XYZ file of C-alpha atoms in Angstrom:
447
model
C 0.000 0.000 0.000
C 1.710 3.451 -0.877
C 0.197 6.374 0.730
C 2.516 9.631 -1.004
C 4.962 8.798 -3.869
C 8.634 7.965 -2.422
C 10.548 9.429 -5.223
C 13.322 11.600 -3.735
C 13.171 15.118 -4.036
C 15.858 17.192 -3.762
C 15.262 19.936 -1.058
C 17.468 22.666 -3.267
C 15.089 22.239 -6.150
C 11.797 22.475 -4.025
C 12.863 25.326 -2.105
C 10.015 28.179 -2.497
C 11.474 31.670 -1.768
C 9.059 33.803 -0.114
C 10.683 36.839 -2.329
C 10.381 35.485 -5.225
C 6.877 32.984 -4.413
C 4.437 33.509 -7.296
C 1.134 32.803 -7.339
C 2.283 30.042 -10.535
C 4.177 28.282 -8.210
C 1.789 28.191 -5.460
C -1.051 26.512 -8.087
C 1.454 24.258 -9.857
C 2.591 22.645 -5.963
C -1.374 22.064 -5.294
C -2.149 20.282 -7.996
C 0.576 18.128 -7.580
C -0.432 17.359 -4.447
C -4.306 17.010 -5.052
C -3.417 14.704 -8.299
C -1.958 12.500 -6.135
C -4.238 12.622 -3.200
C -6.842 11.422 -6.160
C -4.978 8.988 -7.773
C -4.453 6.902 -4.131
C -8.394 7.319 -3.248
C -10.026 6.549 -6.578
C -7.627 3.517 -6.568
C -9.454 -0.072 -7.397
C -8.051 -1.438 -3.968
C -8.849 1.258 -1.621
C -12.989 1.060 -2.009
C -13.146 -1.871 0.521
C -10.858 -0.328 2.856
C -12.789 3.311 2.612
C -16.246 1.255 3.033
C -14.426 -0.042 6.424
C -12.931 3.066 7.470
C -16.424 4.655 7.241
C -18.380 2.337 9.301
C -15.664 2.295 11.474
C -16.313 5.817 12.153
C -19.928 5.720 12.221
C -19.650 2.881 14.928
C -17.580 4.814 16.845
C -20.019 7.667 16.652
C -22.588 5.257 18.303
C -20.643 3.775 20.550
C -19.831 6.738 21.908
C -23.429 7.816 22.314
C -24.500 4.795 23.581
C -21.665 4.523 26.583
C -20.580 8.055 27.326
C -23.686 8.924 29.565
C -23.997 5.907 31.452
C -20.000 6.019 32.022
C -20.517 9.126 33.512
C -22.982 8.011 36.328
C -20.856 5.359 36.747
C -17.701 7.509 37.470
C -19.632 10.653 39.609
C -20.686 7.105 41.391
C -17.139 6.489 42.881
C -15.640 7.902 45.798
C -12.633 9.377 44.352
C -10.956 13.297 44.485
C -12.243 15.613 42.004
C -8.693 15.622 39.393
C -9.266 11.918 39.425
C -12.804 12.034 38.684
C -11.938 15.004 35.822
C -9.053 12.747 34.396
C -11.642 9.279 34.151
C -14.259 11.651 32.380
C -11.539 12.241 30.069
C -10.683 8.904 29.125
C -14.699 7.782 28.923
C -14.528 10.494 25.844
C -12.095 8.113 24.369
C -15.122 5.933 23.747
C -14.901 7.084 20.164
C -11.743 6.152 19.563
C -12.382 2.814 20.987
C -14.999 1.856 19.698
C -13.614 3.289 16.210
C -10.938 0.545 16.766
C -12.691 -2.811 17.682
C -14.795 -2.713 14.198
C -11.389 -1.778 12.621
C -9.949 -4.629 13.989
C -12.389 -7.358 13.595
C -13.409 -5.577 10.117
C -9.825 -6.248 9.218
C -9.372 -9.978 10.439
C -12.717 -11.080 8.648
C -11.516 -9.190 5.345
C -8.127 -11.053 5.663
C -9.804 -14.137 6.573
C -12.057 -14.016 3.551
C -10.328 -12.014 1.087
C -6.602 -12.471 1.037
C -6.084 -10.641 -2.079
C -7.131 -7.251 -0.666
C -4.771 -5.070 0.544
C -5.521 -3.992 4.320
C -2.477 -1.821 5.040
C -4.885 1.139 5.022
C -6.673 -0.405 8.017
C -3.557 -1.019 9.673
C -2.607 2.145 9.349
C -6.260 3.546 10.668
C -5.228 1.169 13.588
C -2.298 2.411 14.112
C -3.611 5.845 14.286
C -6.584 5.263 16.731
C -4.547 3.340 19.365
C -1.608 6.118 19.115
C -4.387 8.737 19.842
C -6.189 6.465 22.647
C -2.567 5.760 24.391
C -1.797 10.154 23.712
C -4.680 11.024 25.349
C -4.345 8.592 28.325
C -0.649 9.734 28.797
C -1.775 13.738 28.491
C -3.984 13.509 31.780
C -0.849 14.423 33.602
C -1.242 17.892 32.368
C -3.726 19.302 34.767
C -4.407 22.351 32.020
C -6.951 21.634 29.713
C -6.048 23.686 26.623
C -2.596 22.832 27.280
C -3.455 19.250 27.572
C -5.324 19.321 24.400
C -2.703 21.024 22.575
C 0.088 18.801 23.476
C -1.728 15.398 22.650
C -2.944 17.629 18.758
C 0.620 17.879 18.202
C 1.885 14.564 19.355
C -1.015 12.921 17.601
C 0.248 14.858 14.021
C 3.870 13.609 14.705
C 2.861 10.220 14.993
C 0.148 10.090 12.304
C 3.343 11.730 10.057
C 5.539 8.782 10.947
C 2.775 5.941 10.481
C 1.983 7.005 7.717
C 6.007 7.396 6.520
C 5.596 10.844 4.994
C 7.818 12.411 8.089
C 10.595 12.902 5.088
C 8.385 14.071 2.914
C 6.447 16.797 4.892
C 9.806 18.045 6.718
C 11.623 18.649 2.522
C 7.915 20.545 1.984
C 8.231 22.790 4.539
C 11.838 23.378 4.786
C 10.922 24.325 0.601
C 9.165 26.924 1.782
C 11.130 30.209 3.888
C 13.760 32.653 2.755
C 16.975 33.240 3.625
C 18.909 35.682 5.922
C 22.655 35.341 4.879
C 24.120 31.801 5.429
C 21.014 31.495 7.482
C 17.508 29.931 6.190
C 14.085 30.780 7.783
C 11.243 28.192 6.728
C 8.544 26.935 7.435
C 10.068 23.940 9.424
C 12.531 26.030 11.589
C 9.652 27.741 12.638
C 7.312 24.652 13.374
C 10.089 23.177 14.966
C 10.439 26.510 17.179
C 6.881 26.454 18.333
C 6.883 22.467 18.976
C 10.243 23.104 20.922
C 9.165 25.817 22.675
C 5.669 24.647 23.776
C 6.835 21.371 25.131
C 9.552 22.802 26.954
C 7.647 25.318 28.863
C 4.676 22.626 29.494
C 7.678 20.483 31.200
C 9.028 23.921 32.633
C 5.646 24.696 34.332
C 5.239 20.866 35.610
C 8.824 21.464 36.794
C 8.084 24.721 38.352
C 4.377 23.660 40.116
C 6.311 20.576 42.045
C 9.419 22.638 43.143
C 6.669 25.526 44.675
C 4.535 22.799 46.170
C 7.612 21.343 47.779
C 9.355 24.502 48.825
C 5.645 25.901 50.229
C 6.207 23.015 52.479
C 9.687 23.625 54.062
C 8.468 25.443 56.772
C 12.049 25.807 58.034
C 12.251 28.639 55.148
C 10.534 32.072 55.711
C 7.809 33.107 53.009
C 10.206 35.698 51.195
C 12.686 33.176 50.491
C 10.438 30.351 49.666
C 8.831 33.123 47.183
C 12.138 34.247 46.061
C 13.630 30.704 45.224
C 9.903 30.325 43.257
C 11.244 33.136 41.347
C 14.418 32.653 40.617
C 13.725 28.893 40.137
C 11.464 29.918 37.191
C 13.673 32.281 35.781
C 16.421 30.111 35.124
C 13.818 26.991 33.929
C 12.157 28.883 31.422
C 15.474 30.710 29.984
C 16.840 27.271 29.762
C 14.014 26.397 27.810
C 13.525 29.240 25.604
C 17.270 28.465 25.100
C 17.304 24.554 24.413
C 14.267 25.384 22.500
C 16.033 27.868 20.017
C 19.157 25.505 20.042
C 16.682 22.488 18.972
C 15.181 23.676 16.039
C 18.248 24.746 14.307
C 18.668 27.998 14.730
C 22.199 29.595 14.656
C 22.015 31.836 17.730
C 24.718 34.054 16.185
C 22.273 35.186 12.780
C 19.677 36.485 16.453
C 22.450 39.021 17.114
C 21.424 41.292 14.253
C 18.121 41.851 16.386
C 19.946 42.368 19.865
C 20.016 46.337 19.148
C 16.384 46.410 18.102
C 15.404 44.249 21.373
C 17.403 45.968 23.716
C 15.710 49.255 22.142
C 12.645 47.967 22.754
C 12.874 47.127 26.143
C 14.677 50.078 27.008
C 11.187 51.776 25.864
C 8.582 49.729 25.649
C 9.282 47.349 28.798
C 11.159 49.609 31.146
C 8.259 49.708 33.585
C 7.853 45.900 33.306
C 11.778 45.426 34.088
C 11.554 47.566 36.630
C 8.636 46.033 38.685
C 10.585 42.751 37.904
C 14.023 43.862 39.484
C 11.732 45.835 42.486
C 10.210 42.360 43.538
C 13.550 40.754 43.478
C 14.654 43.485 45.506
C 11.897 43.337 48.212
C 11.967 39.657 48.475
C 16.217 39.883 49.607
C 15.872 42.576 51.907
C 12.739 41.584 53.041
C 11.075 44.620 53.655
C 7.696 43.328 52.406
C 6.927 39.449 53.499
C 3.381 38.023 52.545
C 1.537 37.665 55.659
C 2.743 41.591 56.958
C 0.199 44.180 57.824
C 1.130 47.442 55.682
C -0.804 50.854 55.234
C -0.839 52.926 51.806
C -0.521 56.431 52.950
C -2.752 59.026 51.468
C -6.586 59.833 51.644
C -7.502 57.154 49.663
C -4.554 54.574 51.357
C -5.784 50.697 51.508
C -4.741 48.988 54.846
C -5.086 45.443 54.780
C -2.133 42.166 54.424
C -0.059 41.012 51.876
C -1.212 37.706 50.517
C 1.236 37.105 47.245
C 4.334 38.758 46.091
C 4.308 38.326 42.230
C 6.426 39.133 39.655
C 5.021 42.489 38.813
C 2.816 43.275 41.947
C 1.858 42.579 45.614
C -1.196 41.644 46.496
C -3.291 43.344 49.313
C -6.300 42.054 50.376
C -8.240 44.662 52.689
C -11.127 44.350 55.599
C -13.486 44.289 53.350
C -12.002 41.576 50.816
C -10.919 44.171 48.494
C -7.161 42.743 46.632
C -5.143 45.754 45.607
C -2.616 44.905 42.845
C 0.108 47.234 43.256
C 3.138 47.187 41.149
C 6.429 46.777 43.463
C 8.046 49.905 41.791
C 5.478 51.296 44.244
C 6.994 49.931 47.369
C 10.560 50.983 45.909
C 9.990 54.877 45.282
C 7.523 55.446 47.411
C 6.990 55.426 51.728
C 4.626 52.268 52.651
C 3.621 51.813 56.781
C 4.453 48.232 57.566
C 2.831 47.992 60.719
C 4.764 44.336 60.765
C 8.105 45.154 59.902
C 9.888 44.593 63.030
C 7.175 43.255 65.310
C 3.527 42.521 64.962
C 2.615 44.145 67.810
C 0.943 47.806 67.545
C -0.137 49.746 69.657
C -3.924 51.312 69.391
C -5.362 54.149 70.786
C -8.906 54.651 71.852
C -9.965 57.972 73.511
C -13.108 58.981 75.599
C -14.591 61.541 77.807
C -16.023 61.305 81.268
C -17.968 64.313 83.437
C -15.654 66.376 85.867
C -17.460 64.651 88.442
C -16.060 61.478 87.975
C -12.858 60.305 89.906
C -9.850 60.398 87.233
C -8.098 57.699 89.350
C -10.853 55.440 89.013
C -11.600 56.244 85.307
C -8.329 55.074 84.783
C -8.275 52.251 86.828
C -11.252 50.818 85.165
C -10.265 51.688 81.594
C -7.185 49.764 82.061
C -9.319 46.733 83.641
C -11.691 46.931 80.181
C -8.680 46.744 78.061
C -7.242 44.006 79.809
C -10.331 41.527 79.832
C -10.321 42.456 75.788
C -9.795 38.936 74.077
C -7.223 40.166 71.591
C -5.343 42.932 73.858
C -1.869 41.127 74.611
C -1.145 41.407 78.043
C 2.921 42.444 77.735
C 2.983 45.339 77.052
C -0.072 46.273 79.499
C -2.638 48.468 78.939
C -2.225 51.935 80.098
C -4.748 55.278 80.638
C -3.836 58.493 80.514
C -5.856 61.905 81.380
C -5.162 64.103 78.025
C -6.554 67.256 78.696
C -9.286 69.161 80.706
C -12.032 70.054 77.684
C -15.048 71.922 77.747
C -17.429 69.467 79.114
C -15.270 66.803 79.748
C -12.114 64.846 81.019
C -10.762 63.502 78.075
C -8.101 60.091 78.562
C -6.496 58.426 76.033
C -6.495 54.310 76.728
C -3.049 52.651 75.283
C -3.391 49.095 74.459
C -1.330 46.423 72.258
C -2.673 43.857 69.532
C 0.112 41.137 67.673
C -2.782 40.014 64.472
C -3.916 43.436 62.993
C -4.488 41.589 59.625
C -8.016 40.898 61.356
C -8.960 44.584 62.084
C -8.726 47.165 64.332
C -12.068 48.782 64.685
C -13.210 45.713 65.738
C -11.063 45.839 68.617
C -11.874 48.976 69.157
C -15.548 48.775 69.524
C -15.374 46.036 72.188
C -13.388 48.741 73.996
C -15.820 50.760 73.817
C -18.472 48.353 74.724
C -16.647 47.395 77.529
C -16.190 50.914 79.255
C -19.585 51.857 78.502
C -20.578 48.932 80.408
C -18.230 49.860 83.384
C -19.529 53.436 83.390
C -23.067 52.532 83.489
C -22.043 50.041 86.290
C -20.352 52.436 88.695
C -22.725 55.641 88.006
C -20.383 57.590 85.798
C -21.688 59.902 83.183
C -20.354 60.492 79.505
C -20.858 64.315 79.007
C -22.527 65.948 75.833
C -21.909 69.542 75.078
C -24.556 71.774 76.563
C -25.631 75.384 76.521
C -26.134 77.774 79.540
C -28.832 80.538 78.657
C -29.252 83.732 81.095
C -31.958 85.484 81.341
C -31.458 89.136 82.316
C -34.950 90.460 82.245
């Protein structure tokens, strides 16, 4: 059986410059190729075959229909985690395939069996080509991503179906006939499928590699956050410029004809990417002298400044997630140029103020006394330092204290805390007869 003709073809007398390509040229190569595509399908011995091939497909088309729901049930039906349930769902699609390839295969022993004369190397070669995509697909459920998934077994399935069907040669000398050249250098078609092929595998394998090393290193809790984040980063770094590297090196290209374009990159990110660098280099810089950690408590001055926790240190920004579950993005050029209160940087602890007014009736001694006892019976008040009260000034209507306590989590709020204070020595006052004061007016009547 002879699917594409195996003369030999000389790739310097294919070669299609993109220059010089003419619309003659273009028509004259496809119908070359669709005169031959004709000739091997209109062929006496390939109608039997065809039939097969046809009904194959069709019965895989029911099969499919037929098992795919009840699968399904079957699989929700099992106590398993919810990847493992995603990845059998996966496989139960391959019901097409399978089923495809059971009438294949007893279509072709029967054929054999009954007519030895026909040729049945197309059906082997159908075969071949459902049990390569079955055993591709099964293999691909490592890749939890599911356009990445999908795009690894499409090009893996291609390569193989290429190679069963022994026109690997043949499609590499077409594409490398089509490109131009750049000095001693030649940019085709191939070089540049090869690229993308390269490229895309290696950064799959990169991100796998990546995704284990930060699940493993988010587990050494003998490191501190910033460096676990910072060996994330500089883990990924190197992977994917070794990639990007191998995958250059793999498909051929001379790294020396790139150099032509290192002015024009450099240019470019001189202008275009500055900020982008920048934010890059800022994040490596927090992460070494540690001045922002995820997990610290920082303040954005300004009117409109967000106070909540850092939760991730990327690449380009931190991430602040507020009181109210608002997540600032802030680029880390930010935290480089301009002030930021880390209420965290040293020690968790901070101190809180609460003030309050009493009537000059009332015993300072005691107000303070009592304030300091309120403070103290506070859930999240730490006891070292202690609580202390303080009479700030004589007012118009009122004594006025300021109470001086100390909190270690502020990433759960501070007006919280503050309203059980406030609670608590309203309760107090109530209890022991002393008044809050509200302004009031003194009229005199002179009549």
């Amino acid at each position: 059986m002879v699917f594409m003709s195996t003369n030999t073809v000389s790739p310097a007398n294919t070669y299609l410059d993109l220059p010089n390509l003419s619309v003659e040229k273009v028509s004259d190569k496809a119908s070359s190729l669709y005169d031959m595509a004709f000739e091997a399908i209109t062929h006496d011995s390939l109608w039997l075959p065809i039939t097969v091939i046809i009904c194959a497909l069709a019965f895989g088309a029911f099969f499919r229909r037929v098992t795919s729901e009840r699968l399904h049930e079957i699989i929700d039906k099992q106590n398993i985690s919810y990847r493992a349930n995603q990845i059998l769902k996966n496989i139960a699609k391959l019901s097409f395939q399978t089923g495809s390839l059971v009438f294949v295969s007893l279509a072709q022993i029967i054929i054999v069996a009954a007519f030895p004369d026909i040729d049945t190397a197309a059906l082997i070669a159908i075969s071949k080509l459902l049990i390569a995509w079955i055993f591709i697909r099964i293999l691909a459920q490592i890749i939890e991503n599911s356009f990445v998934r999908k795009t690894v077994a499409l090009f893996a399935w291609i390569i193989a179906a290429l190679s069963i069907l022994n026109v690997m040669e043949q499609t590499q000398i077409a594409l490398d006939a089509i490109g131009m050249n750049f000095g001693d250098w030649r940019l085709s078609l191939l070089t540049i499928a090869k690229f993308t092929v390269a490229i895309f595998v290696l950064l799959t394998v990169t991100r796998l590699l990546v995704n284990t090393a930060e699940r493993n290193l988010q587990r050494a809790t003998d490191l501190s956050p910033s460096v676990r984040v910072l060996l994330i980063k500089i883990i990924k770094v190197v992977l994917v410029s070794l990639a990007v590297l191998i995958g250059i090196t793999t498909a051929g290209i001379d790294l020396s004809a790139l150099a032509i374009f290192g002015g024009a990159l450099g240019l470019g990110i001189g202008f275009g990417l500055q900020k982008v660098i920048s934010n890059l280099f800022s994040g490596m810089l927090l992460l070494i002298d540690k001045s922002i950690k995820p997990g610290d408590v920082i303040e954005l001055p300004g009117g409109d400044g967000a106070f909540g926790w850092v939760s991730h240190l990327g690449a380009r920004y931190v991430s602040l997630v507020t009181r109210d579950n608002k997540e600032y993005l802030i680029p880390n050029e930010e935290f480089i140029t301009q002030p930021v209160i880390n209420w965290s940087y040293s020690d968790r602890k901070i101190r809180v103020k609460t003030t309050f007014g009493v009537d000059y009736n009332s015993d300072p001694h005691l107000i303070k006394k009592l304030a300091v006892e309120v403070a103290s019976n506070v859930k999240r008040v730490v006891a070292d330092p202690k609580p202390k009260c303080h009479l700030l000034e004589f007012g118009d209507s009122s004594l006025n204290f300021v109470l001086l306590y100390w909190v270690e989590d502020a990433e759960n709020g501070i007006t919280n805390t503050k309203g059980d204070i406030m609670i608590g020595l309203w309760d107090i006052f109530k209890e022991h007869g002393i008044e809050i004061p509200f302004p009031h007016r003194v009229l005199i009547d002179k009549r």
